[in-house]
Amino acid sequence: MSSPRIAVVGAGIVGASMAYHLALRGARVTLVDVAEPGSGVTARAFSWINIAHTDPHAYQDLRQAAIGDWHRLEAELDGAVTVNWTGALSWDEDLGETERLVAHHAAAGYDVRLVTGSEISDLEPGLIAPPRIAAHAPGEGSVDPVVATRALCAAAREAGAVLRFGERVAGLMEAGGRVTGLALEDGEIAADIVVMAAGVGSTDLVRGVGLDLPLRASPATLVRMRTAGRLVRGIVCSPGFEIRQAGDTLMLSAAGYIDETPENGPMAIGRRVMEAVRSGVRGAQDIALIDAVPGWRPMPRDGAPLVGFMPGIGGLYLAVMHAGIILAPVIGRLAAAEILDGRSEDALQPCRPERFDL
């Protein structure tokens, strides 16, 4: 039997991971995006590979497995992807909430523990007012999402995938209750299976075949600041700011999004973040705001990823999620096995589209 023809829509980190893992398994893969790989919401991600600062949820085991898959990916791609395994220090305004989360994740076997004042100062000596207790997850880290996405695309190409960037997908082709490929603005791509990994753009594309995804856009702001040197050693998530060094003179922060007005727009949020960092971190008085840009992340209605074949129509596989940076390697591996081996992966059961009335 010949290898299936699989068209992957979206060259963010999830689509790139899908293309890589499918091509590695011998599928005939075409990856399509209107823009360059990693240039959409992927480029505007804080990219914290984490578990410890999240509430318990249905796909907790999958998220924990993702840590190991990032290590696997580093080894497979032979240095093309490097995760900064700096560890993460986090605490809530309500320290009782921090204790609750640490107890839950530690009981589930995750490497996280409570640290006290002196230990906190050893981990992050730059904090001006460290909390009484905090959660320390030494195995967490961060990655440059654009570098990782482009490395996955290059590896997919090396494995035989065809990459088609700068081409807009106008819709899905359908015949006999089954998706048969992609309609482009100028041409078509025939496929046995279409993998939809276009983030918030997935909604309009599947609507053309009568499907309504339970998906909304969840905006966040990525703030970039210039520093004179490294002010923090790892990822620091406090009630006032969430920061990490992305280089010797570049600090990133994840922040919320309000609107586009001068008083509440991304740059205003960036200035407020900068002032919070100046108040909370030694040596931060001279930091300068570079920019602050919003990213529109896909958020399924219940927060869990949408991964699996769509019910009611053949040949359409979804791979859409909010935690795309964290989950991309594990989703790529497991979804490739489902698509090519025809088996259902238990770890993906909390992510099935069937949980909604579609």
mmCIF file of C-alpha atoms in Angstrom:
data_model
loop_
_atom_site.group_PDB
_atom_site.id
_atom_site.type_symbol
_atom_site.label_atom_id
_atom_site.label_comp_id
_atom_site.label_asym_id
_atom_site.label_seq_id
_atom_site.Cartn_x
_atom_site.Cartn_y
_atom_site.Cartn_z
ATOM 1 C CA MET A 1 0.000 0.000 0.000
ATOM 2 C CA SER A 2 1.326 3.451 -0.905
ATOM 3 C CA SER A 3 1.901 6.036 1.790
ATOM 4 C CA PRO A 4 -1.065 8.355 2.392
ATOM 5 C CA ARG A 5 -1.068 11.880 1.031
ATOM 6 C CA ILE A 6 -1.453 14.249 3.967
ATOM 7 C CA ALA A 7 -1.903 18.008 3.707
ATOM 8 C CA VAL A 8 -1.101 19.965 6.880
ATOM 9 C CA VAL A 9 -2.609 23.454 7.111
ATOM 10 C CA GLY A 10 -0.660 25.916 9.245
ATOM 11 C CA ALA A 11 3.090 26.241 9.749
ATOM 12 C CA GLY A 12 3.055 27.329 13.356
ATOM 13 C CA ILE A 13 4.854 25.077 15.793
ATOM 14 C CA VAL A 14 1.994 22.545 15.980
ATOM 15 C CA GLY A 15 1.651 22.219 12.202
ATOM 16 C CA ALA A 16 5.427 22.015 11.798
ATOM 17 C CA SER A 17 5.578 19.246 14.400
ATOM 18 C CA MET A 18 2.764 17.366 12.666
ATOM 19 C CA ALA A 19 4.530 17.635 9.297
ATOM 20 C CA TYR A 20 7.835 16.474 10.774
ATOM 21 C CA HIS A 21 6.455 13.462 12.641
ATOM 22 C CA LEU A 22 4.269 12.350 9.730
ATOM 23 C CA ALA A 23 7.054 12.684 7.163
ATOM 24 C CA LEU A 24 9.441 10.848 9.478
ATOM 25 C CA ARG A 25 6.985 7.944 9.405
ATOM 26 C CA GLY A 26 6.926 7.883 5.595
ATOM 27 C CA ALA A 27 3.754 9.804 4.810
ATOM 28 C CA ARG A 28 3.658 12.008 1.716
ATOM 29 C CA VAL A 29 3.258 15.335 3.460
ATOM 30 C CA THR A 30 2.544 18.807 2.103
ATOM 31 C CA LEU A 31 2.717 21.667 4.624
ATOM 32 C CA VAL A 32 0.909 24.835 3.538
ATOM 33 C CA ASP A 33 0.828 28.340 5.008
ATOM 34 C CA VAL A 34 0.188 31.803 3.650
ATOM 35 C CA ALA A 35 3.180 33.122 5.613
ATOM 36 C CA GLU A 36 6.654 31.996 6.618
ATOM 37 C CA PRO A 37 6.884 29.257 9.289
ATOM 38 C CA GLY A 38 6.483 30.430 12.860
ATOM 39 C CA SER A 39 5.511 33.968 11.878
ATOM 40 C CA GLY A 40 1.984 33.953 13.330
ATOM 41 C CA VAL A 41 0.935 33.514 16.933
ATOM 42 C CA THR A 42 3.888 31.147 17.466
ATOM 43 C CA ALA A 43 6.256 34.132 17.215
ATOM 44 C CA ARG A 44 4.298 35.936 19.942
ATOM 45 C CA ALA A 45 4.455 33.214 22.571
ATOM 46 C CA PHE A 46 6.271 33.478 25.890
ATOM 47 C CA SER A 47 7.233 29.833 25.319
ATOM 48 C CA TRP A 48 7.423 28.589 28.884
ATOM 49 C CA ILE A 49 7.459 24.778 28.877
ATOM 50 C CA ASN A 50 5.692 24.304 32.174
ATOM 51 C CA ILE A 51 3.301 22.364 34.341
ATOM 52 C CA ALA A 52 3.754 23.521 37.934
ATOM 53 C CA HIS A 53 1.898 26.844 37.672
ATOM 54 C CA THR A 54 -1.214 25.385 36.027
ATOM 55 C CA ASP A 55 -4.471 24.271 37.577
ATOM 56 C CA PRO A 56 -5.211 20.527 37.443
ATOM 57 C CA HIS A 57 -6.967 19.657 34.188
ATOM 58 C CA ALA A 58 -8.071 16.735 32.049
ATOM 59 C CA TYR A 59 -4.955 16.606 29.881
ATOM 60 C CA GLN A 60 -2.442 16.891 32.728
ATOM 61 C CA ASP A 61 -0.697 13.612 31.838
ATOM 62 C CA LEU A 62 -0.273 14.738 28.236
ATOM 63 C CA ARG A 63 1.271 18.002 29.347
ATOM 64 C CA GLN A 64 3.656 16.180 31.649
ATOM 65 C CA ALA A 65 4.654 13.807 28.829
ATOM 66 C CA ALA A 66 5.492 16.856 26.714
ATOM 67 C CA ILE A 67 8.556 17.567 28.855
ATOM 68 C CA GLY A 68 10.081 14.253 27.796
ATOM 69 C CA ASP A 69 9.155 14.848 24.171
ATOM 70 C CA TRP A 70 11.006 18.157 24.166
ATOM 71 C CA HIS A 71 14.116 16.316 25.379
ATOM 72 C CA ARG A 72 13.556 13.728 22.620
ATOM 73 C CA LEU A 73 13.224 16.436 20.003
ATOM 74 C CA GLU A 74 16.466 18.097 21.100
ATOM 75 C CA ALA A 75 18.295 14.794 20.581
ATOM 76 C CA GLU A 76 16.566 13.934 17.274
ATOM 77 C CA LEU A 77 17.250 17.294 15.683
ATOM 78 C CA ASP A 78 20.901 17.198 16.755
ATOM 79 C CA GLY A 79 21.215 20.683 18.194
ATOM 80 C CA ALA A 80 18.898 22.493 15.786
ATOM 81 C CA VAL A 81 16.484 22.947 18.717
ATOM 82 C CA THR A 82 17.779 23.893 22.145
ATOM 83 C CA VAL A 83 15.571 24.236 25.206
ATOM 84 C CA ASN A 84 16.859 26.440 28.000
ATOM 85 C CA TRP A 85 16.189 24.149 30.966
ATOM 86 C CA THR A 86 16.639 26.924 33.519
ATOM 87 C CA GLY A 87 13.887 25.875 35.899
ATOM 88 C CA ALA A 88 11.007 28.072 36.982
ATOM 89 C CA LEU A 89 10.107 29.863 40.192
ATOM 90 C CA SER A 90 6.462 30.805 40.668
ATOM 91 C CA TRP A 91 4.056 31.940 43.356
ATOM 92 C CA ASP A 92 0.543 33.317 43.665
ATOM 93 C CA GLU A 93 -0.677 36.298 45.622
ATOM 94 C CA ASP A 94 -2.419 33.717 47.788
ATOM 95 C CA LEU A 95 0.474 31.524 48.895
ATOM 96 C CA GLY A 96 -2.023 28.901 49.977
ATOM 97 C CA GLU A 97 -2.857 28.467 46.293
ATOM 98 C CA THR A 98 0.835 27.916 45.567
ATOM 99 C CA GLU A 99 0.963 25.228 48.261
ATOM 100 C CA ARG A 100 -2.143 23.561 46.813
ATOM 101 C CA LEU A 101 -0.743 23.418 43.292
ATOM 102 C CA VAL A 102 2.621 22.083 44.441
ATOM 103 C CA ALA A 103 0.927 19.358 46.493
ATOM 104 C CA HIS A 104 -1.216 18.324 43.529
ATOM 105 C CA HIS A 105 1.572 18.192 40.951
ATOM 106 C CA ALA A 106 4.082 16.558 43.300
ATOM 107 C CA ALA A 107 1.528 13.853 44.132
ATOM 108 C CA ALA A 108 1.190 13.215 40.388
ATOM 109 C CA GLY A 109 4.929 12.564 40.175
ATOM 110 C CA TYR A 110 6.028 15.916 38.792
ATOM 111 C CA ASP A 111 9.354 17.365 39.915
ATOM 112 C CA VAL A 112 8.235 20.450 41.828
ATOM 113 C CA ARG A 113 8.605 21.451 45.479
ATOM 114 C CA LEU A 114 8.048 24.354 47.828
ATOM 115 C CA VAL A 115 11.108 26.483 48.531
ATOM 116 C CA THR A 116 11.522 29.021 51.327
ATOM 117 C CA GLY A 117 12.979 32.504 51.590
ATOM 118 C CA SER A 118 16.672 31.622 51.714
ATOM 119 C CA GLU A 119 16.356 29.050 48.923
ATOM 120 C CA ILE A 120 14.439 31.528 46.814
ATOM 121 C CA SER A 121 17.214 34.093 47.244
ATOM 122 C CA ASP A 122 19.770 31.510 46.167
ATOM 123 C CA LEU A 123 17.746 30.665 43.055
ATOM 124 C CA GLU A 124 16.932 34.251 42.105
ATOM 125 C CA PRO A 125 19.187 36.679 43.986
ATOM 126 C CA GLY A 126 17.872 39.597 41.955
ATOM 127 C CA LEU A 127 14.394 39.584 43.523
ATOM 128 C CA ILE A 128 13.900 42.678 45.679
ATOM 129 C CA ALA A 129 11.084 41.268 47.823
ATOM 130 C CA PRO A 130 11.037 37.460 47.540
ATOM 131 C CA PRO A 131 7.953 35.708 48.904
ATOM 132 C CA ARG A 132 7.898 33.537 52.008
ATOM 133 C CA ILE A 133 7.425 30.422 49.870
ATOM 134 C CA ALA A 134 7.376 29.636 46.155
ATOM 135 C CA ALA A 135 7.125 26.686 43.796
ATOM 136 C CA HIS A 136 10.354 25.594 42.154
ATOM 137 C CA ALA A 137 10.203 23.312 39.110
ATOM 138 C CA PRO A 138 13.842 22.614 38.131
ATOM 139 C CA GLY A 139 12.933 20.674 34.983
ATOM 140 C CA GLU A 140 10.999 23.456 33.273
ATOM 141 C CA GLY A 141 12.401 25.725 30.607
ATOM 142 C CA SER A 142 11.810 27.847 27.544
ATOM 143 C CA VAL A 143 12.498 27.694 23.838
ATOM 144 C CA ASP A 144 12.762 30.104 20.938
ATOM 145 C CA PRO A 145 9.511 29.126 19.182
ATOM 146 C CA VAL A 146 10.426 30.497 15.774
ATOM 147 C CA VAL A 147 13.789 28.720 15.729
ATOM 148 C CA ALA A 148 12.090 25.489 16.831
ATOM 149 C CA THR A 149 9.357 25.799 14.198
ATOM 150 C CA ARG A 150 11.811 26.412 11.390
ATOM 151 C CA ALA A 151 14.001 23.538 12.547
ATOM 152 C CA LEU A 152 10.965 21.230 12.465
ATOM 153 C CA CYS A 153 10.108 22.440 8.959
ATOM 154 C CA ALA A 154 13.666 21.825 7.769
ATOM 155 C CA ALA A 155 13.645 18.353 9.281
ATOM 156 C CA ALA A 156 10.256 17.646 7.684
ATOM 157 C CA ARG A 157 11.631 18.678 4.300
ATOM 158 C CA GLU A 158 14.658 16.455 4.803
ATOM 159 C CA ALA A 159 12.283 13.585 5.553
ATOM 160 C CA GLY A 160 10.488 14.177 2.252
ATOM 161 C CA ALA A 161 7.771 16.730 3.040
ATOM 162 C CA VAL A 162 6.880 19.413 0.513
ATOM 163 C CA LEU A 163 6.715 22.902 2.046
ATOM 164 C CA ARG A 164 4.493 25.473 0.333
ATOM 165 C CA PHE A 165 4.664 28.881 1.964
ATOM 166 C CA GLY A 166 3.121 32.073 0.658
ATOM 167 C CA GLU A 167 0.032 30.167 -0.537
ATOM 168 C CA ARG A 168 -3.376 30.857 0.961
ATOM 169 C CA VAL A 169 -5.817 28.016 1.603
ATOM 170 C CA ALA A 170 -9.230 29.178 0.406
ATOM 171 C CA GLY A 171 -11.127 26.154 1.733
ATOM 172 C CA LEU A 172 -11.421 22.404 1.966
ATOM 173 C CA MET A 173 -12.412 20.174 -0.945
ATOM 174 C CA GLU A 174 -15.089 17.605 -0.160
ATOM 175 C CA ALA A 175 -16.705 14.700 -1.951
ATOM 176 C CA GLY A 176 -18.994 11.962 -0.653
ATOM 177 C CA GLY A 177 -18.858 13.133 2.946
ATOM 178 C CA ARG A 178 -15.073 13.170 3.002
ATOM 179 C CA VAL A 179 -12.429 15.868 2.769
ATOM 180 C CA THR A 180 -10.362 15.265 -0.362
ATOM 181 C CA GLY A 181 -7.830 18.072 -0.246
ATOM 182 C CA LEU A 182 -7.260 21.805 -0.152
ATOM 183 C CA ALA A 183 -8.542 24.488 -2.469
ATOM 184 C CA LEU A 184 -5.906 27.195 -2.810
ATOM 185 C CA GLU A 185 -6.407 30.651 -4.254
ATOM 186 C CA ASP A 186 -4.467 29.393 -7.251
ATOM 187 C CA GLY A 187 -4.743 25.624 -7.541
ATOM 188 C CA GLU A 188 -5.532 22.544 -5.485
ATOM 189 C CA ILE A 189 -3.767 19.981 -3.338
ATOM 190 C CA ALA A 190 -5.317 16.519 -3.351
ATOM 191 C CA ALA A 191 -4.992 14.646 -0.059
ATOM 192 C CA ASP A 192 -6.217 11.488 1.616
ATOM 193 C CA ILE A 193 -6.154 13.279 4.978
ATOM 194 C CA VAL A 194 -6.101 16.967 5.868
ATOM 195 C CA VAL A 195 -4.581 17.982 9.217
ATOM 196 C CA MET A 196 -6.016 21.297 10.380
ATOM 197 C CA ALA A 197 -3.430 23.097 12.516
ATOM 198 C CA ALA A 198 -4.191 26.696 11.588
ATOM 199 C CA GLY A 199 -5.007 27.972 15.078
ATOM 200 C CA VAL A 200 -7.851 30.483 15.156
ATOM 201 C CA GLY A 201 -7.886 30.395 11.342
ATOM 202 C CA SER A 202 -9.129 26.807 11.501
ATOM 203 C CA THR A 203 -12.659 27.986 12.317
ATOM 204 C CA ASP A 204 -13.355 29.660 8.977
ATOM 205 C CA LEU A 205 -11.731 26.867 6.971
ATOM 206 C CA VAL A 206 -13.848 24.075 8.438
ATOM 207 C CA ARG A 207 -17.014 26.147 8.349
ATOM 208 C CA GLY A 208 -16.949 25.681 4.586
ATOM 209 C CA VAL A 209 -17.712 21.974 5.036
ATOM 210 C CA GLY A 210 -20.496 22.628 7.546
ATOM 211 C CA LEU A 211 -18.531 22.391 10.801
ATOM 212 C CA ASP A 212 -18.572 24.847 13.690
ATOM 213 C CA LEU A 213 -15.552 24.597 15.973
ATOM 214 C CA PRO A 214 -15.991 25.377 19.699
ATOM 215 C CA LEU A 215 -13.054 27.755 19.498
ATOM 216 C CA ARG A 216 -12.376 31.391 20.308
ATOM 217 C CA ALA A 217 -9.396 33.702 20.118
ATOM 218 C CA SER A 218 -7.618 34.252 23.451
ATOM 219 C CA PRO A 219 -5.362 37.313 23.199
ATOM 220 C CA ALA A 220 -2.187 37.854 25.196
ATOM 221 C CA THR A 221 0.672 40.327 24.934
ATOM 222 C CA LEU A 222 4.340 39.484 24.527
ATOM 223 C CA VAL A 223 6.514 42.261 25.947
ATOM 224 C CA ARG A 224 10.175 42.582 24.946
ATOM 225 C CA MET A 225 12.597 44.635 27.049
ATOM 226 C CA ARG A 226 16.274 45.429 26.646
ATOM 227 C CA THR A 227 18.465 44.851 29.704
ATOM 228 C CA ALA A 228 22.091 45.662 30.475
ATOM 229 C CA GLY A 229 22.683 42.021 31.437
ATOM 230 C CA ARG A 230 20.936 38.970 32.794
ATOM 231 C CA LEU A 231 18.684 40.037 35.661
ATOM 232 C CA VAL A 232 17.045 36.669 36.350
ATOM 233 C CA ARG A 233 18.450 33.167 36.083
ATOM 234 C CA GLY A 234 15.318 31.226 35.205
ATOM 235 C CA ILE A 235 11.640 31.826 34.565
ATOM 236 C CA VAL A 236 9.999 33.933 37.269
ATOM 237 C CA CYS A 237 6.220 34.043 37.549
ATOM 238 C CA SER A 238 4.964 36.328 40.321
ATOM 239 C CA PRO A 239 1.690 38.176 40.935
ATOM 240 C CA GLY A 240 3.300 41.268 39.411
ATOM 241 C CA PHE A 241 5.088 39.904 36.345
ATOM 242 C CA GLU A 242 6.052 36.813 34.354
ATOM 243 C CA ILE A 243 9.546 37.136 32.915
ATOM 244 C CA ARG A 244 12.512 35.287 31.488
ATOM 245 C CA GLN A 245 15.785 36.209 29.851
ATOM 246 C CA ALA A 246 15.806 35.266 26.182
ATOM 247 C CA GLY A 247 19.416 36.390 25.851
ATOM 248 C CA ASP A 248 22.039 38.415 27.686
ATOM 249 C CA THR A 249 20.262 41.681 26.908
ATOM 250 C CA LEU A 250 16.726 40.576 26.030
ATOM 251 C CA MET A 251 13.973 39.977 28.591
ATOM 252 C CA LEU A 252 10.530 38.661 27.653
ATOM 253 C CA SER A 253 7.313 39.003 29.612
ATOM 254 C CA ALA A 254 3.899 37.461 29.178
ATOM 255 C CA ALA A 255 1.060 39.846 29.922
ATOM 256 C CA GLY A 256 -2.656 40.188 29.366
ATOM 257 C CA TYR A 257 -4.466 42.053 26.630
ATOM 258 C CA ILE A 258 -7.157 44.689 27.111
ATOM 259 C CA ASP A 259 -7.797 46.662 23.920
ATOM 260 C CA GLU A 260 -6.124 48.906 21.356
ATOM 261 C CA THR A 261 -6.674 52.240 23.092
ATOM 262 C CA PRO A 262 -3.655 54.396 24.008
ATOM 263 C CA GLU A 263 -4.261 53.874 27.734
ATOM 264 C CA ASN A 264 -4.793 50.106 27.574
ATOM 265 C CA GLY A 265 -3.186 48.999 24.328
ATOM 266 C CA PRO A 266 -0.205 46.643 24.073
ATOM 267 C CA MET A 267 2.435 49.373 24.476
ATOM 268 C CA ALA A 268 0.663 50.739 27.560
ATOM 269 C CA ILE A 269 0.616 47.230 28.993
ATOM 270 C CA GLY A 270 4.304 46.939 28.135
ATOM 271 C CA ARG A 271 5.114 50.113 30.046
ATOM 272 C CA ARG A 272 3.240 48.852 33.103
ATOM 273 C CA VAL A 273 5.112 45.549 32.938
ATOM 274 C CA MET A 274 8.403 47.405 32.666
ATOM 275 C CA GLU A 275 7.624 49.454 35.784
ATOM 276 C CA ALA A 276 6.651 46.297 37.699
ATOM 277 C CA VAL A 277 9.955 44.668 36.759
ATOM 278 C CA ARG A 278 11.854 47.793 37.798
ATOM 279 C CA SER A 279 10.148 47.639 41.189
ATOM 280 C CA GLY A 280 10.713 43.925 41.655
ATOM 281 C CA VAL A 281 14.143 43.099 40.246
ATOM 282 C CA ARG A 282 17.524 44.533 41.167
ATOM 283 C CA GLY A 283 19.404 46.171 38.313
ATOM 284 C CA ALA A 284 16.230 46.745 36.303
ATOM 285 C CA GLN A 285 16.178 50.539 36.554
ATOM 286 C CA ASP A 286 17.818 50.901 33.144
ATOM 287 C CA ILE A 287 15.677 48.420 31.224
ATOM 288 C CA ALA A 288 14.012 49.778 28.087
ATOM 289 C CA LEU A 289 10.805 48.723 26.385
ATOM 290 C CA ILE A 290 11.433 47.402 22.875
ATOM 291 C CA ASP A 291 7.879 46.511 21.901
ATOM 292 C CA ALA A 292 4.689 44.807 23.017
ATOM 293 C CA VAL A 293 2.661 42.771 20.530
ATOM 294 C CA PRO A 294 -0.588 40.851 20.939
ATOM 295 C CA GLY A 295 -0.990 37.245 19.868
ATOM 296 C CA TRP A 296 -4.370 35.649 19.216
ATOM 297 C CA ARG A 297 -4.122 32.138 20.604
ATOM 298 C CA PRO A 298 -6.751 29.482 19.860
ATOM 299 C CA MET A 299 -8.771 28.580 22.945
ATOM 300 C CA PRO A 300 -11.191 25.617 22.780
ATOM 301 C CA ARG A 301 -14.354 26.159 24.787
ATOM 302 C CA ASP A 302 -13.257 24.006 27.740
ATOM 303 C CA GLY A 303 -9.544 24.843 27.509
ATOM 304 C CA ALA A 304 -8.405 21.361 26.472
ATOM 305 C CA PRO A 305 -6.835 20.772 23.028
ATOM 306 C CA LEU A 306 -8.860 19.685 20.023
ATOM 307 C CA VAL A 307 -6.989 16.694 18.616
ATOM 308 C CA GLY A 308 -8.380 13.853 16.544
ATOM 309 C CA PHE A 309 -10.492 12.992 13.516
ATOM 310 C CA MET A 310 -13.559 15.182 13.173
ATOM 311 C CA PRO A 311 -16.840 13.329 13.607
ATOM 312 C CA GLY A 312 -19.342 13.529 10.782
ATOM 313 C CA ILE A 313 -16.810 13.907 7.989
ATOM 314 C CA GLY A 314 -14.005 11.670 6.807
ATOM 315 C CA GLY A 315 -10.385 12.569 6.309
ATOM 316 C CA LEU A 316 -10.184 15.649 8.544
ATOM 317 C CA TYR A 317 -7.888 15.601 11.596
ATOM 318 C CA LEU A 318 -7.766 18.504 14.058
ATOM 319 C CA ALA A 319 -4.668 19.682 15.920
ATOM 320 C CA VAL A 320 -5.671 22.971 17.545
ATOM 321 C CA MET A 321 -4.769 24.015 21.091
ATOM 322 C CA HIS A 322 -3.944 26.867 23.421
ATOM 323 C CA ALA A 323 -0.742 25.342 24.846
ATOM 324 C CA GLY A 324 0.769 24.760 21.426
ATOM 325 C CA ILE A 325 4.395 25.495 22.324
ATOM 326 C CA ILE A 326 4.351 23.057 25.232
ATOM 327 C CA LEU A 327 2.430 20.287 23.516
ATOM 328 C CA ALA A 328 3.713 20.421 19.922
ATOM 329 C CA PRO A 329 6.275 17.567 20.128
ATOM 330 C CA VAL A 330 4.035 15.131 21.994
ATOM 331 C CA ILE A 331 0.988 15.937 19.852
ATOM 332 C CA GLY A 332 3.035 15.426 16.691
ATOM 333 C CA ARG A 333 4.289 12.039 17.834
ATOM 334 C CA LEU A 334 0.947 10.695 19.067
ATOM 335 C CA ALA A 335 -1.160 12.107 16.242
ATOM 336 C CA ALA A 336 1.187 10.679 13.605
ATOM 337 C CA ALA A 337 0.741 7.257 15.200
ATOM 338 C CA GLU A 338 -3.046 7.610 15.155
ATOM 339 C CA ILE A 339 -3.196 8.777 11.551
ATOM 340 C CA LEU A 340 -0.717 6.269 10.125
ATOM 341 C CA ASP A 341 -1.299 3.226 12.331
ATOM 342 C CA GLY A 342 -5.058 3.537 12.634
ATOM 343 C CA ARG A 343 -5.000 3.220 16.397
ATOM 344 C CA SER A 344 -6.372 5.445 19.122
ATOM 345 C CA GLU A 345 -3.843 6.876 21.576
ATOM 346 C CA ASP A 346 -5.224 6.833 25.129
ATOM 347 C CA ALA A 347 -3.273 9.967 26.082
ATOM 348 C CA LEU A 348 -5.292 11.958 23.545
ATOM 349 C CA GLN A 349 -8.720 10.902 24.811
ATOM 350 C CA PRO A 350 -9.343 14.143 26.801
ATOM 351 C CA CYS A 351 -8.723 16.084 23.590
ATOM 352 C CA ARG A 352 -11.288 14.494 21.290
ATOM 353 C CA PRO A 353 -13.595 16.751 19.244
ATOM 354 C CA GLU A 354 -16.440 14.329 20.045
ATOM 355 C CA ARG A 355 -16.714 15.774 23.546
ATOM 356 C CA PHE A 356 -18.602 18.655 21.957
ATOM 357 C CA ASP A 357 -21.871 18.477 20.090
ATOM 358 C CA LEU A 358 -20.520 19.334 16.663
#
